[in-house]
Structure formats: C-alpha cells, structure tokens
Short mmCIF file of C-alpha atoms and ligand atoms in Angstrom, two decimals:
data_model
loop_
_atom_site.label_atom_id
_atom_site.label_comp_id
_atom_site.label_asym_id
_atom_site.label_seq_id
_atom_site.Cartn_x
_atom_site.Cartn_y
_atom_site.Cartn_z
CA MET A 1 102.88 85.81 115.38
CA LYS A 2 105.71 86.36 112.90
CA ILE A 3 105.06 84.37 109.73
CA VAL A 4 107.04 83.88 106.52
CA ILE A 5 104.98 82.77 103.52
CA SER A 6 106.59 81.38 100.38
CA VAL A 7 104.12 81.73 97.52
CA GLY A 8 105.07 79.67 94.47
CA GLY A 9 105.06 81.55 91.19
CA SER A 10 103.09 78.57 89.89
CA VAL A 11 100.14 79.54 92.09
CA LEU A 12 100.44 83.32 92.17
CA ALA A 13 101.43 84.08 88.60
CA ARG A 14 100.63 81.13 86.40
CA GLU A 15 98.63 83.31 84.01
CA LEU A 16 99.47 86.71 85.47
CA LEU A 17 95.91 87.69 86.36
CA PRO A 18 95.30 90.85 88.41
CA GLU A 19 92.47 89.03 90.25
CA LYS A 20 94.91 86.47 91.62
CA PHE A 21 97.19 89.16 93.09
CA LYS A 22 94.11 90.99 94.43
CA SER A 23 92.70 87.92 96.14
CA TYR A 24 96.11 87.13 97.68
CA ALA A 25 96.48 90.70 98.90
CA SER A 26 93.03 90.80 100.46
CA ALA A 27 93.45 87.47 102.29
CA LEU A 28 96.92 88.35 103.52
CA LYS A 29 95.81 91.84 104.52
CA GLU A 30 93.38 90.23 106.94
CA LEU A 31 96.15 88.01 108.26
CA SER A 32 98.47 91.00 108.73
CA GLU A 33 96.05 92.60 111.20
CA LYS A 34 97.21 90.22 113.94
CA ASN A 35 100.51 88.94 112.52
CA THR A 36 103.81 90.25 111.14
CA LEU A 37 104.07 88.99 107.57
CA PHE A 38 106.99 88.40 105.24
CA ILE A 39 106.08 87.09 101.79
CA VAL A 40 108.50 85.56 99.30
CA THR A 41 107.17 85.26 95.75
CA GLY A 42 108.32 82.67 93.21
CA GLY A 43 108.98 83.13 89.52
CA GLY A 44 106.55 80.65 88.01
CA GLN A 45 106.14 80.01 84.30
CA ALA A 46 107.52 83.41 83.24
CA ALA A 47 110.80 82.66 85.03
CA ARG A 48 110.94 79.25 83.36
CA ASN A 49 110.34 80.81 79.92
CA TYR A 50 113.05 83.41 80.36
CA ILE A 51 115.51 80.85 81.74
CA SER A 52 114.83 78.49 78.86
CA VAL A 53 115.52 81.21 76.27
CA ALA A 54 118.69 82.32 78.12
CA ARG A 55 119.94 78.72 78.20
CA LYS A 56 119.33 78.35 74.45
CA LEU A 57 121.35 81.53 73.95
CA GLY A 58 124.27 79.87 75.76
CA ALA A 59 123.93 81.64 79.14
CA ASP A 60 125.59 79.84 82.06
CA GLU A 61 123.42 78.48 84.91
CA ALA A 62 124.26 81.31 87.33
CA THR A 63 123.15 83.84 84.70
CA CYS A 64 119.93 81.86 84.23
CA ASP A 65 119.39 82.00 88.02
CA LEU A 66 119.96 85.76 88.04
CA ILE A 67 117.33 86.10 85.33
CA GLY A 68 114.97 83.91 87.39
CA ILE A 69 115.58 86.17 90.42
CA GLU A 70 114.54 89.23 88.38
CA LEU A 71 111.24 87.51 87.55
CA THR A 72 110.59 86.59 91.21
CA ARG A 73 111.11 90.29 92.05
CA LEU A 74 108.69 91.35 89.34
CA ASN A 75 106.04 89.12 90.91
CA ALA A 76 106.91 90.67 94.28
CA ARG A 77 106.36 94.12 92.77
CA LEU A 78 102.93 93.11 91.48
CA LEU A 79 101.90 91.84 94.91
CA ILE A 80 103.25 95.04 96.50
CA ALA A 81 101.11 97.01 94.04
CA ALA A 82 98.07 94.95 95.10
CA PHE A 83 98.76 95.67 98.80
CA GLY A 84 99.13 99.42 98.26
CA GLU A 85 100.22 101.33 101.38
CA LEU A 86 100.19 98.21 103.55
CA ALA A 87 103.36 96.80 102.01
CA TYR A 88 106.92 98.10 102.06
CA HIS A 89 107.29 99.86 98.71
CA GLU A 90 110.23 97.82 97.28
CA PRO A 91 111.14 94.14 97.33
CA PRO A 92 114.21 93.95 99.62
CA LEU A 93 117.20 92.49 97.80
CA GLU A 94 118.49 90.50 100.77
CA TYR A 95 117.72 89.44 104.35
CA LYS A 96 119.05 92.40 106.34
CA GLN A 97 117.06 94.81 104.20
CA ALA A 98 113.96 92.65 104.68
CA LYS A 99 114.31 92.72 108.46
CA ARG A 100 114.81 96.50 108.46
CA ALA A 101 111.86 96.99 106.12
CA SER A 102 109.51 95.19 108.51
CA LEU A 103 110.38 97.47 111.44
CA GLY A 104 108.00 100.14 110.17
CA GLY A 105 105.09 97.70 110.50
CA LYS A 106 104.65 97.12 106.76
CA ILE A 107 104.16 93.75 105.06
CA VAL A 108 107.47 92.82 103.41
CA VAL A 109 107.33 91.19 99.97
CA MET A 110 110.49 89.99 98.28
CA GLY A 111 111.72 87.62 95.60
CA GLY A 112 114.97 85.70 95.21
CA VAL A 113 118.34 86.65 96.67
CA SER A 114 121.23 84.73 95.13
CA PRO A 115 121.85 82.05 92.48
CA GLY A 116 121.88 78.35 93.26
CA HIS A 117 118.54 77.81 94.97
CA THR A 118 114.85 78.76 94.79
CA THR A 119 112.59 81.08 96.74
CA ASP A 120 111.72 78.16 99.10
CA ALA A 121 115.25 78.47 100.48
CA VAL A 122 114.97 82.27 100.64
CA ALA A 123 111.79 81.89 102.71
CA ALA A 124 113.42 79.35 105.06
CA ILE A 125 116.55 81.50 105.57
CA LEU A 126 114.38 84.58 106.11
CA ALA A 127 112.26 82.68 108.66
CA GLU A 128 115.46 81.72 110.48
CA TYR A 129 116.86 85.26 110.34
CA VAL A 130 113.75 87.12 111.53
CA GLY A 131 112.86 84.43 114.09
CA ALA A 132 109.53 83.52 112.52
CA GLU A 133 107.31 81.15 114.49
CA LEU A 134 105.82 79.72 111.32
CA LEU A 135 106.88 79.14 107.71
CA ILE A 136 104.15 78.46 105.18
CA ASN A 137 104.94 77.08 101.75
CA ALA A 138 101.96 77.75 99.48
CA THR A 139 102.46 75.61 96.42
CA SER A 140 100.56 73.90 93.62
CA ILE A 141 100.22 70.58 95.43
CA ASP A 142 98.50 70.04 98.75
CA GLY A 143 101.40 68.77 100.84
CA VAL A 144 104.48 66.59 100.89
CA TYR A 145 104.05 63.10 99.43
CA THR A 146 106.21 60.00 99.65
CA SER A 147 106.95 60.56 95.93
CA ASP A 148 105.68 62.88 93.18
CA PRO A 149 101.86 62.36 93.21
CA ARG A 150 101.61 63.62 89.61
CA LYS A 151 103.74 60.70 88.47
CA ASN A 152 103.05 58.03 91.04
CA LYS A 153 99.42 57.13 91.84
CA GLY A 154 100.52 55.20 94.94
CA ALA A 155 102.18 58.28 96.50
CA LYS A 156 100.96 58.97 100.04
CA LYS A 157 100.63 62.35 101.67
CA PHE A 158 102.27 63.03 105.03
CA GLU A 159 99.95 64.69 107.56
CA THR A 160 102.98 65.43 109.71
CA MET A 161 106.65 64.69 109.27
CA THR A 162 109.99 65.56 110.86
CA PRO A 163 112.55 67.77 109.08
CA LYS A 164 114.74 64.66 108.73
CA GLN A 165 111.98 62.83 106.88
CA LEU A 166 111.50 65.89 104.66
CA ILE A 167 115.18 65.85 103.70
CA GLU A 168 114.94 62.14 102.84
CA VAL A 169 111.89 62.72 100.62
CA VAL A 170 113.41 65.78 98.90
CA MET A 171 116.68 63.97 98.18
CA LYS A 172 114.82 61.03 96.69
CA THR A 173 112.71 63.29 94.44
CA GLU A 174 115.55 65.54 93.37
CA MET A 175 117.55 62.58 92.09
CA VAL A 176 114.98 62.01 89.34
CA ALA A 177 115.60 64.45 86.48
CA GLY A 178 112.79 66.94 85.96
CA ALA A 179 111.01 65.95 89.16
CA ASN A 180 109.00 68.57 90.99
CA SER A 181 110.00 68.73 94.62
CA PRO A 182 107.55 70.57 96.91
CA ILE A 183 110.50 72.21 98.73
CA ASP A 184 114.14 72.53 97.70
CA LEU A 185 116.95 70.75 99.54
CA LEU A 186 118.55 73.88 100.99
CA ALA A 187 115.18 74.95 102.40
CA ALA A 188 114.74 71.48 103.95
CA LYS A 189 118.21 71.68 105.56
CA VAL A 190 117.53 75.14 107.00
CA ILE A 191 114.16 73.99 108.35
CA GLU A 192 115.99 71.12 110.04
CA ARG A 193 118.84 73.09 111.55
CA SER A 194 116.56 75.69 113.12
CA ASN A 195 113.56 73.44 113.67
CA ILE A 196 111.21 75.93 111.99
CA LYS A 197 107.58 74.83 112.14
CA THR A 198 106.58 74.60 108.48
CA ILE A 199 103.29 73.93 106.72
CA VAL A 200 103.24 72.91 103.06
CA LEU A 201 99.79 73.48 101.55
CA ASN A 202 97.92 74.14 98.34
CA GLY A 203 98.05 77.87 97.70
CA GLU A 204 95.55 78.04 94.82
CA ASN A 205 93.09 79.57 97.26
CA PRO A 206 94.82 82.04 99.61
CA ARG A 207 92.11 81.28 102.21
CA ASN A 208 94.01 78.02 102.81
CA ILE A 209 96.83 80.10 104.27
CA MET A 210 94.50 81.88 106.68
CA ASP A 211 92.95 78.59 107.73
CA ALA A 212 96.41 77.11 108.32
CA VAL A 213 97.34 79.98 110.65
CA GLY A 214 94.09 79.25 112.48
CA GLY A 215 95.12 75.59 112.80
CA LYS A 216 92.85 74.14 110.08
CA HIS A 217 94.37 72.82 106.88
CA LYS A 218 94.81 69.76 104.69
CA GLY A 219 98.54 70.22 104.11
CA THR A 220 101.64 68.71 105.70
CA VAL A 221 103.09 69.96 108.98
CA ILE A 222 106.85 69.63 109.38
CA GLU A 223 108.14 69.72 112.94
CA LYS A 224 110.35 67.72 115.28
P1 LIG B 1 111.36 80.01 92.07
O1 LIG B 1 111.62 80.00 93.49
O2 LIG B 1 110.09 80.58 91.62
O3 LIG B 1 111.45 78.56 91.52
O4 LIG B 1 112.52 80.77 91.32
P2 LIG B 1 110.35 77.77 90.74
O5 LIG B 1 110.95 76.43 90.54
O6 LIG B 1 109.94 78.57 89.55
O7 LIG B 1 109.15 77.61 91.76
P3 LIG B 1 107.62 78.09 91.62
O8 LIG B 1 107.05 77.64 90.32
O9 LIG B 1 107.66 79.58 91.76
O10 LIG B 1 106.98 77.43 92.81
C1 LIG B 1 112.63 80.84 89.91
C2 LIG B 1 114.07 80.67 89.53
O11 LIG B 1 114.85 81.80 89.97
C3 LIG B 1 116.13 81.39 90.39
C4 LIG B 1 116.21 79.88 90.15
O12 LIG B 1 116.73 79.69 88.84
C5 LIG B 1 114.74 79.47 90.20
O13 LIG B 1 114.49 78.29 89.49
N1 LIG B 1 116.35 81.78 91.81
C6 LIG B 1 115.30 82.13 92.61
C7 LIG B 1 117.64 81.82 92.30
O14 LIG B 1 118.61 81.48 91.63
N2 LIG B 1 117.84 82.25 93.60
C8 LIG B 1 116.82 82.63 94.40
O15 LIG B 1 117.08 83.05 95.56
C9 LIG B 1 115.51 82.55 93.89
#
C-alpha cells in the first residue's frame, strides 16, 4: 500500500530528542517493508520560535512561512539521518521530486513546499499526486473533535466523518483566533476533492501509526 504520513513537528520535534527520531524511524522502517512510504515532517516549536522572532523583526507573512518551511526541512533531515540508507538522502523540495525520489524504493521524507499553508496540506497534495491509498495525520491530539478539546470539555471525538464534515469542523475552529485545528483547511479541501482515506491519530507513540495501518486505532477516520 502507498501511504503518506504527516508527522506534526509538535510530536516529532517538541524537544528535539534523538530518541524520538530513532523510535519513529524504527517503527516506520517496519512499516516500509510492506508499504511505500512518504513522510512529511512539520516544524513544531522551533518553527514557531523562528517565525515569532522574524515577525518581531518586521518580516512579512510569506517570509515567515519561508522560514517555517526551512525548519520543517531540518526536521526532515533529522528523520532521514535516523533512517540511514533506507531513506532518500535529501528532502525533496516539491511534489515531482518526491515522486521521482520514491522510484528507487527509498522512503521519501520531506518538509514544506510553498508559503500559505502547513505540512498537512503538503501531505494531502502529495497523497493526491502519488495516488496514495491512505493518508495518516499523526498529531498531538487523538482525532478530530467537534471543537478544540483543550478548550472545550464538552467536545466530542468523531470515530468516523466525511470530508464535508471535516471542512465544516475546520472552518469553525479556524475562525477562532489562535485555535489549534487538527488539519488545515487546504488539506481538508484536497481530502474532499480526491476522497483520500485519511486517519487523524495521536502520533506521540509511532506504534499508533503501525496499528492504524493494521486497522486498529483510536483516531478519526475520514472517508465518504
Ligand atoms: P507546520 O506544518 O509544522 O505547521 O509548518 P505547525 O502549525 O507548526 O504544525 P505542527 O506543530 O508541526 O503540527 C510550520 C510553518 O511553516 C510554514 C507555515 O508558516 C507553518 O506554520 N509552512 C509549512 C509553509 O508556509 N508552507 C508549507 O508547505 C509548510
């Protein structure tokens, strides 16, 4: 099976520990034995720190995004280092390169591509472009909720939902300033237009990703 996995910087690189990258690489290595893997890494706290300093220095938003993209690629490089020979040696800079890179049978790890969105959207577009059967969004919460569960105790988790419902939830969350949406709006739109089966799950333990591929997980499945 061809699988695209979006790993949030908030789970992979919150404290930048080598053990975290190692445990991700060893779980995903096992998964790559029977599947073709594309991994998109997020920027996490380091990206937020750099962006915040750039903004204070008067940088425009596109420049801040470009800085964020550099950080996502640094995280990709660390995961590539953890994979060793199993991974393509460079993070591809865009989708065509990523597709080409996978032809040699290596695991492809990349970061962001262009300003204006997050790595969730990169992962969704990549899934569309390479014809992935499954998109996994490994994040710091364990699924998609009716509203932000960190702010609203009454928020309910969806076991399954349609892409249309996902768009509704994302739009509602994104309207509140500073809210943390599990998936960005562009990603939700791409998931809808290509009906990509998507699982949003807690990525703290990379074993959750392996279980999800095996059909066992506590996350949210998005499909029509
Ligand atoms: P992330 O995808 O990591 O966003 O990209 P995030 O909000 O930090 O998510 P987590 O914590 O990893 O889950 C970091 C920043 O890089 C820029 C954006 O500014 C984003 O907020 N970026 C990333 C882009 O502009 N384009 C991309 O394709 C990717």
